[in-house]
Amino acid sequence: MERSSRPFGYGNGLRTLSVVTVIAIAVALGLVFFYAPLEAEQGFLQKIFYVHVPLAIIALCGFVLGGLLAIQHLRTRDPRWDMRSYVVIHMSLIFAVGTLITGSIWAKGSWGHWWVWSEPTLVSFLIIFLLYATYQPLRFAIEDPERQARYASVFAITAGAFVPMNFIAVRLSTAYLHPRVLGSTSNLPGPMALTFLVSLVAMALLFATLCKYELTAKHTRSQLRALRRRLSGELADAPTRPRSAVPAIQHAAAAPARAAGRPVL
Amino acid sequence: MLSVILSEVPALPLHTAGKYVAGAYIVLFAIVLIYVAIMAIRLSRIERDLGELLSMSERAGEPPASSAGQHSAEPTAGATGKQDPQPESTLA
Amino acid sequence: MSGVQTPQRPRETAQPVRNAGLWRTVAALLRKELLVELRTLESVPAMSLFALSTFVVFHFALNRNSVEGDLGAGILWVTLLFAAILGINRLFVADADQGGFDAFLLAPVDRSAMLIAKALTLLAYLAVLELIAVPAFALLLLGAPLGPALPGLVTTLVLADLGVAVIGTLVAAMAVRTRARDLLGPLLALPLLVPVVIGGARATSPLLVQAHPAGVGGPAIRWLLTLGLYDLVFGLIAFALFDFLLED
Amino acid sequence: MSEPALELEGLARHYGEREALSGVSLSLAAGQTLVVFGPNGAGKTTLLRVLATLLRPHAGDVRVLGANLPDQAWAVRGRVGLLGHEPLLYRELTARENLRFHARLHGVSDERVHELLGAVAMGSRAGEPLRTLSRGMVQRVAVARAVLHDPELLLLDEPHSNLDPAAVELVAPLIGAASGRTRVICSHDPTGDLAQADVVLGLRAGRPALLSAVAEVDPGEIAELYR
């Protein structure tokens, strides 16, 4: 039997990516605390801006990216796209939780109470979080992995289109209570803008690293299950896969290798 | 060297505002830590499964080398550098 | 009874059997839908009674004899939203349980006919609901006269109902063939319908007020635009994605 | 019609990790009858649903009535009649309303509905909701629904379940050998259905364990499937 499947194609990519991410985050933290001047009005509290807003932007981009990957999955019916869409949305949900928590900390700092309805980004994030919180239960509620992937992709595309719509509606309806420094990234003086950009890049790299890390872990687990099926195929009836929200990638372990060029991701 | 940097740095006004800023960054750090912890648990589960499989393959009498021999531990040098274009280009 | 020998009709070549066009299929589906609803009276009465009892609950919860402006619009729209959720939950149940999907998939018809028919059915349910709930709301809770506000209110309701019908049908189709169908429906629909409630409530709150200095102005145009954009975007998405929910 | 009605080559369909069908290859000429035997869960119903274009084949190429699935599925719909375990009828509606609904979907006239209601002797009870009728009567209406659009290929999943002998006699011209249509029948009793078979397929855990013309098959092999 020729090589059953290409060796894992992830390892090296992950190593270089994580090194770059660590450097970027270190630089960002250095800039935030030692280089960026104190903002006139909010003073030191404004430093939260450099973590809250990048988290928010990356989470939103992640949700929309999850929708785009889902479109690709519906077009090509290739379960790997569904796996990517699942991981990206799963990660964006974690970043959205981070956004909500840092946002409420910021609200406590600047207006004295943990939740503020007048801040549009916070409010729309709560709605988006509530929507994407149903992604996992929806996947878990469908047994057939192929249909699970398809329904999840339909959800991801609908929710991906919902994200901007929700922002428009909430932004229109929220009275502006205070200067727009919290959300806006445009009218920042030079050094602040640089610091913000570096923090944004660092956050994006963190997102990419964690996604790749999870993809590798999931791929390894499905390879393992394929190996278990092949081995136990000889010994006893293979234990069927327990029902789970995680996409199932069928590694036809016995089947000839996929196109040699494309790594199995 | 350290003293030079410390003298340069603007005094960090860690009064009330600092509490919240510290809180925010700790939250970010906590999220990443929790995530790494969960992945560590998964990794240990994978190792346990792998152990089971190894024992299984010995019981099946077939030496594991024949079936999984080609899986070199380290990704082969031959593999092209940029394995997977998708996640890295999340920014693009 | 001698077995009737069915006439062996000549068969054309292997070209597809294109039967009635899209709209005749939609008409057939609609006729069946409304027939089943009239026979069972499952959805519409339940939605209307639910709305009325919600007004009563609001009265005691808020301990107010009459409401107007933002509070009034809020109560109306929240009640309509949750009553619509009831309709969404029941929309595909008959089809899922009695093989309606398979029967439809076997026929040589355009698959989006089911989306259009079901959306129109939900629209009809919402219309009947509003015909009952809005006057009841005016009678029971609304402090302001309904008359002058009616035209603005109706346009907003129509735009919002379109959004609810489209999103409701897509979510219902997604939720009905899963294990936790009664839970997933509302969980998916509520966040998705928040912009509709925002648009609806903001558009109608200036209408439901007692004092009319220079007559009641129309609903703010930007809210109608938001609702219109919402309907358009999700209408296209539902049209593109609905087939993927049916096939297997 | 020289072209075979059915041509399957390595048809496979899996449900997650489990293979519902794999490696099914056969060819059936028009007008012939294929009878499929196999224990429960062997994949018989899955095979019928794939041929009826309700399920997409995951592997292998499938040609039904000259169109290959799943790309040209639209060319097959409306030319296939499926009679499965579910009658695919609405319990709240009457037999006539159900058949009229299906007739409109398939572009068939109302006389055909009336004619078929007579053919299955349901004319008298056509006005009552299906939930008030016995399972046998519902099965007869389901038979009428399956042949309403005069399909070229009939897919029958244990067609005679819930039918008393008189009813079997009644529906014979519609779905029996006399109907002259190409038929695929899933069955459990080798005695009855083996007689009307031209080709026999035995399925076991999704795999074809037995495939041969009816002459060469002996009942022992069929019994073997169920052991």
PDB file of N, CA and C in Angstrom, chain D residues 113-167:
ATOM      1  N   VAL D 113     -56.921  11.757 -11.168  1.00  0.00           N
ATOM      2  CA  VAL D 113     -57.123  11.524  -9.725  1.00  0.00           C
ATOM      3  C   VAL D 113     -58.372  10.686  -9.522  1.00  0.00           C
ATOM      4  N   HIS D 114     -59.438  11.127 -10.212  1.00  0.00           N
ATOM      5  CA  HIS D 114     -60.716  10.428 -10.066  1.00  0.00           C
ATOM      6  C   HIS D 114     -60.578   8.980 -10.513  1.00  0.00           C
ATOM      7  N   GLU D 115     -59.912   8.798 -11.644  1.00  0.00           N
ATOM      8  CA  GLU D 115     -59.741   7.438 -12.218  1.00  0.00           C
ATOM      9  C   GLU D 115     -58.979   6.552 -11.240  1.00  0.00           C
ATOM     10  N   LEU D 116     -57.920   7.101 -10.623  1.00  0.00           N
ATOM     11  CA  LEU D 116     -57.102   6.273  -9.720  1.00  0.00           C
ATOM     12  C   LEU D 116     -57.849   5.972  -8.428  1.00  0.00           C
ATOM     13  N   LEU D 117     -58.617   6.968  -7.948  1.00  0.00           N
ATOM     14  CA  LEU D 117     -59.393   6.697  -6.727  1.00  0.00           C
ATOM     15  C   LEU D 117     -60.312   5.502  -6.972  1.00  0.00           C
ATOM     16  N   GLY D 118     -60.903   5.456  -8.197  1.00  0.00           N
ATOM     17  CA  GLY D 118     -61.748   4.300  -8.541  1.00  0.00           C
ATOM     18  C   GLY D 118     -60.900   3.038  -8.597  1.00  0.00           C
ATOM     19  N   ALA D 119     -59.714   3.160  -9.193  1.00  0.00           N
ATOM     20  CA  ALA D 119     -58.882   1.954  -9.389  1.00  0.00           C
ATOM     21  C   ALA D 119     -58.509   1.323  -8.047  1.00  0.00           C
ATOM     22  N   VAL D 120     -58.334   2.139  -6.999  1.00  0.00           N
ATOM     23  CA  VAL D 120     -57.979   1.533  -5.693  1.00  0.00           C
ATOM     24  C   VAL D 120     -59.219   1.435  -4.806  1.00  0.00           C
ATOM     25  N   ALA D 121     -60.385   1.549  -5.421  1.00  0.00           N
ATOM     26  CA  ALA D 121     -61.667   1.375  -4.704  1.00  0.00           C
ATOM     27  C   ALA D 121     -61.734   2.274  -3.486  1.00  0.00           C
ATOM     28  N   MET D 122     -61.284   3.521  -3.629  1.00  0.00           N
ATOM     29  CA  MET D 122     -61.363   4.453  -2.505  1.00  0.00           C
ATOM     30  C   MET D 122     -62.353   5.571  -2.826  1.00  0.00           C
ATOM     31  N   GLY D 123     -63.116   5.396  -3.906  1.00  0.00           N
ATOM     32  CA  GLY D 123     -64.035   6.450  -4.339  1.00  0.00           C
ATOM     33  C   GLY D 123     -64.969   6.851  -3.211  1.00  0.00           C
ATOM     34  N   SER D 124     -65.499   5.837  -2.470  1.00  0.00           N
ATOM     35  CA  SER D 124     -66.539   6.144  -1.472  1.00  0.00           C
ATOM     36  C   SER D 124     -65.926   6.909  -0.296  1.00  0.00           C
ATOM     37  N   ARG D 125     -64.711   6.593   0.113  1.00  0.00           N
ATOM     38  CA  ARG D 125     -64.156   7.214   1.336  1.00  0.00           C
ATOM     39  C   ARG D 125     -63.203   8.348   0.978  1.00  0.00           C
ATOM     40  N   ALA D 126     -63.342   8.917  -0.234  1.00  0.00           N
ATOM     41  CA  ALA D 126     -62.337   9.905  -0.669  1.00  0.00           C
ATOM     42  C   ALA D 126     -62.510  11.229   0.047  1.00  0.00           C
ATOM     43  N   GLY D 127     -63.672  11.402   0.732  1.00  0.00           N
ATOM     44  CA  GLY D 127     -63.927  12.711   1.335  1.00  0.00           C
ATOM     45  C   GLY D 127     -63.560  12.782   2.797  1.00  0.00           C
ATOM     46  N   GLU D 128     -63.036  11.666   3.356  1.00  0.00           N
ATOM     47  CA  GLU D 128     -62.740  11.713   4.806  1.00  0.00           C
ATOM     48  C   GLU D 128     -61.242  11.931   5.024  1.00  0.00           C
ATOM     49  N   PRO D 129     -60.879  12.690   6.093  1.00  0.00           N
ATOM     50  CA  PRO D 129     -59.438  12.892   6.357  1.00  0.00           C
ATOM     51  C   PRO D 129     -58.747  11.546   6.546  1.00  0.00           C
ATOM     52  N   LEU D 130     -57.508  11.486   6.131  1.00  0.00           N
ATOM     53  CA  LEU D 130     -56.789  10.206   6.146  1.00  0.00           C
ATOM     54  C   LEU D 130     -56.635   9.651   7.552  1.00  0.00           C
ATOM     55  N   ARG D 131     -56.615  10.555   8.541  1.00  0.00           N
ATOM     56  CA  ARG D 131     -56.354  10.019   9.903  1.00  0.00           C
ATOM     57  C   ARG D 131     -57.515   9.135  10.345  1.00  0.00           C
ATOM     58  N   THR D 132     -58.697   9.277   9.680  1.00  0.00           N
ATOM     59  CA  THR D 132     -59.822   8.417  10.106  1.00  0.00           C
ATOM     60  C   THR D 132     -59.787   7.076   9.371  1.00  0.00           C
ATOM     61  N   LEU D 133     -58.895   6.922   8.382  1.00  0.00           N
ATOM     62  CA  LEU D 133     -58.921   5.681   7.591  1.00  0.00           C
ATOM     63  C   LEU D 133     -57.968   4.646   8.181  1.00  0.00           C
ATOM     64  N   SER D 134     -58.209   3.382   7.817  1.00  0.00           N
ATOM     65  CA  SER D 134     -57.331   2.305   8.324  1.00  0.00           C
ATOM     66  C   SER D 134     -56.015   2.344   7.548  1.00  0.00           C
ATOM     67  N   ARG D 135     -55.000   1.691   8.088  1.00  0.00           N
ATOM     68  CA  ARG D 135     -53.676   1.714   7.459  1.00  0.00           C
ATOM     69  C   ARG D 135     -53.740   1.109   6.065  1.00  0.00           C
ATOM     70  N   GLY D 136     -54.588   0.091   5.897  1.00  0.00           N
ATOM     71  CA  GLY D 136     -54.693  -0.545   4.585  1.00  0.00           C
ATOM     72  C   GLY D 136     -55.211   0.448   3.550  1.00  0.00           C
ATOM     73  N   MET D 137     -56.219   1.194   3.944  1.00  0.00           N
ATOM     74  CA  MET D 137     -56.795   2.180   2.994  1.00  0.00           C
ATOM     75  C   MET D 137     -55.747   3.257   2.679  1.00  0.00           C
ATOM     76  N   VAL D 138     -55.027   3.705   3.708  1.00  0.00           N
ATOM     77  CA  VAL D 138     -54.017   4.752   3.469  1.00  0.00           C
ATOM     78  C   VAL D 138     -52.958   4.219   2.507  1.00  0.00           C
ATOM     79  N   GLN D 139     -52.593   2.949   2.693  1.00  0.00           N
ATOM     80  CA  GLN D 139     -51.600   2.353   1.784  1.00  0.00           C
ATOM     81  C   GLN D 139     -52.141   2.338   0.351  1.00  0.00           C
ATOM     82  N   ARG D 140     -53.425   2.090   0.204  1.00  0.00           N
ATOM     83  CA  ARG D 140     -53.986   2.072  -1.164  1.00  0.00           C
ATOM     84  C   ARG D 140     -53.942   3.472  -1.762  1.00  0.00           C
ATOM     85  N   VAL D 141     -54.248   4.496  -0.949  1.00  0.00           N
ATOM     86  CA  VAL D 141     -54.168   5.866  -1.474  1.00  0.00           C
ATOM     87  C   VAL D 141     -52.703   6.183  -1.820  1.00  0.00           C
ATOM     88  N   ALA D 142     -51.783   5.650  -1.000  1.00  0.00           N
ATOM     89  CA  ALA D 142     -50.356   5.886  -1.274  1.00  0.00           C
ATOM     90  C   ALA D 142     -49.969   5.238  -2.608  1.00  0.00           C
ATOM     91  N   VAL D 143     -50.522   4.056  -2.871  1.00  0.00           N
ATOM     92  CA  VAL D 143     -50.230   3.411  -4.160  1.00  0.00           C
ATOM     93  C   VAL D 143     -50.725   4.319  -5.282  1.00  0.00           C
ATOM     94  N   ALA D 144     -51.954   4.826  -5.112  1.00  0.00           N
ATOM     95  CA  ALA D 144     -52.498   5.725  -6.153  1.00  0.00           C
ATOM     96  C   ALA D 144     -51.567   6.926  -6.314  1.00  0.00           C
ATOM     97  N   ARG D 145     -51.059   7.460  -5.195  1.00  0.00           N
ATOM     98  CA  ARG D 145     -50.174   8.637  -5.272  1.00  0.00           C
ATOM     99  C   ARG D 145     -48.881   8.272  -6.010  1.00  0.00           C
ATOM    100  N   ALA D 146     -48.397   7.055  -5.814  1.00  0.00           N
ATOM    101  CA  ALA D 146     -47.106   6.674  -6.412  1.00  0.00           C
ATOM    102  C   ALA D 146     -47.227   6.545  -7.929  1.00  0.00           C
ATOM    103  N   VAL D 147     -48.410   6.162  -8.420  1.00  0.00           N
ATOM    104  CA  VAL D 147     -48.502   5.959  -9.881  1.00  0.00           C
ATOM    105  C   VAL D 147     -49.285   7.088 -10.530  1.00  0.00           C
ATOM    106  N   LEU D 148     -49.617   8.125  -9.762  1.00  0.00           N
ATOM    107  CA  LEU D 148     -50.470   9.216 -10.250  1.00  0.00           C
ATOM    108  C   LEU D 148     -49.907   9.827 -11.533  1.00  0.00           C
ATOM    109  N   HIS D 149     -48.575  10.077 -11.537  1.00  0.00           N
ATOM    110  CA  HIS D 149     -47.961  10.768 -12.682  1.00  0.00           C
ATOM    111  C   HIS D 149     -47.440   9.762 -13.702  1.00  0.00           C
ATOM    112  N   ASP D 150     -47.959   8.534 -13.681  1.00  0.00           N
ATOM    113  CA  ASP D 150     -47.628   7.521 -14.693  1.00  0.00           C
ATOM    114  C   ASP D 150     -46.105   7.388 -14.835  1.00  0.00           C
ATOM    115  N   PRO D 151     -45.398   7.020 -13.746  1.00  0.00           N
ATOM    116  CA  PRO D 151     -43.924   6.966 -13.786  1.00  0.00           C
ATOM    117  C   PRO D 151     -43.426   5.808 -14.643  1.00  0.00           C
ATOM    118  N   GLU D 152     -42.215   5.959 -15.175  1.00  0.00           N
ATOM    119  CA  GLU D 152     -41.625   4.844 -15.950  1.00  0.00           C
ATOM    120  C   GLU D 152     -40.953   3.854 -15.018  1.00  0.00           C
ATOM    121  N   LEU D 153     -40.486   4.375 -13.848  1.00  0.00           N
ATOM    122  CA  LEU D 153     -39.759   3.495 -12.926  1.00  0.00           C
ATOM    123  C   LEU D 153     -40.518   3.504 -11.597  1.00  0.00           C
ATOM    124  N   LEU D 154     -40.800   2.340 -11.058  1.00  0.00           N
ATOM    125  CA  LEU D 154     -41.523   2.240  -9.778  1.00  0.00           C
ATOM    126  C   LEU D 154     -40.561   1.740  -8.707  1.00  0.00           C
ATOM    127  N   LEU D 155     -40.496   2.436  -7.588  1.00  0.00           N
ATOM    128  CA  LEU D 155     -39.628   2.004  -6.485  1.00  0.00           C
ATOM    129  C   LEU D 155     -40.549   1.634  -5.325  1.00  0.00           C
ATOM    130  N   LEU D 156     -40.616   0.340  -5.004  1.00  0.00           N
ATOM    131  CA  LEU D 156     -41.611  -0.131  -4.028  1.00  0.00           C
ATOM    132  C   LEU D 156     -40.884  -0.729  -2.828  1.00  0.00           C
ATOM    133  N   ASP D 157     -41.157  -0.181  -1.634  1.00  0.00           N
ATOM    134  CA  ASP D 157     -40.520  -0.685  -0.412  1.00  0.00           C
ATOM    135  C   ASP D 157     -41.573  -1.497   0.354  1.00  0.00           C
ATOM    136  N   GLU D 158     -41.497  -2.811   0.242  1.00  0.00           N
ATOM    137  CA  GLU D 158     -42.484  -3.714   0.844  1.00  0.00           C
ATOM    138  C   GLU D 158     -43.901  -3.243   0.539  1.00  0.00           C
ATOM    139  N   PRO D 159     -44.264  -3.214  -0.743  1.00  0.00           N
ATOM    140  CA  PRO D 159     -45.536  -2.603  -1.155  1.00  0.00           C
ATOM    141  C   PRO D 159     -46.751  -3.270  -0.535  1.00  0.00           C
ATOM    142  N   HIS D 160     -46.621  -4.551  -0.210  1.00  0.00           N
ATOM    143  CA  HIS D 160     -47.847  -5.248   0.238  1.00  0.00           C
ATOM    144  C   HIS D 160     -48.021  -5.194   1.744  1.00  0.00           C
ATOM    145  N   SER D 161     -47.176  -4.402   2.419  1.00  0.00           N
ATOM    146  CA  SER D 161     -47.391  -4.346   3.886  1.00  0.00           C
ATOM    147  C   SER D 161     -48.733  -3.638   4.135  1.00  0.00           C
ATOM    148  N   ASN D 162     -49.440  -4.058   5.165  1.00  0.00           N
ATOM    149  CA  ASN D 162     -50.753  -3.516   5.560  1.00  0.00           C
ATOM    150  C   ASN D 162     -51.834  -3.775   4.519  1.00  0.00           C
ATOM    151  N   LEU D 163     -51.541  -4.514   3.478  1.00  0.00           N
ATOM    152  CA  LEU D 163     -52.601  -4.745   2.471  1.00  0.00           C
ATOM    153  C   LEU D 163     -53.151  -6.158   2.638  1.00  0.00           C
ATOM    154  N   ASP D 164     -54.480  -6.279   2.670  1.00  0.00           N
ATOM    155  CA  ASP D 164     -55.062  -7.630   2.723  1.00  0.00           C
ATOM    156  C   ASP D 164     -55.052  -8.214   1.303  1.00  0.00           C
ATOM    157  N   PRO D 165     -55.228  -9.550   1.217  1.00  0.00           N
ATOM    158  CA  PRO D 165     -55.110 -10.184  -0.121  1.00  0.00           C
ATOM    159  C   PRO D 165     -55.997  -9.510  -1.167  1.00  0.00           C
ATOM    160  N   ALA D 166     -57.210  -9.134  -0.796  1.00  0.00           N
ATOM    161  CA  ALA D 166     -58.091  -8.494  -1.793  1.00  0.00           C
ATOM    162  C   ALA D 166     -57.449  -7.208  -2.279  1.00  0.00           C
ATOM    163  N   ALA D 167     -56.865  -6.454  -1.375  1.00  0.00           N
ATOM    164  CA  ALA D 167     -56.249  -5.174  -1.762  1.00  0.00           C
ATOM    165  C   ALA D 167     -55.051  -5.436  -2.666  1.00  0.00           C
TER     166      ALA D 167
END
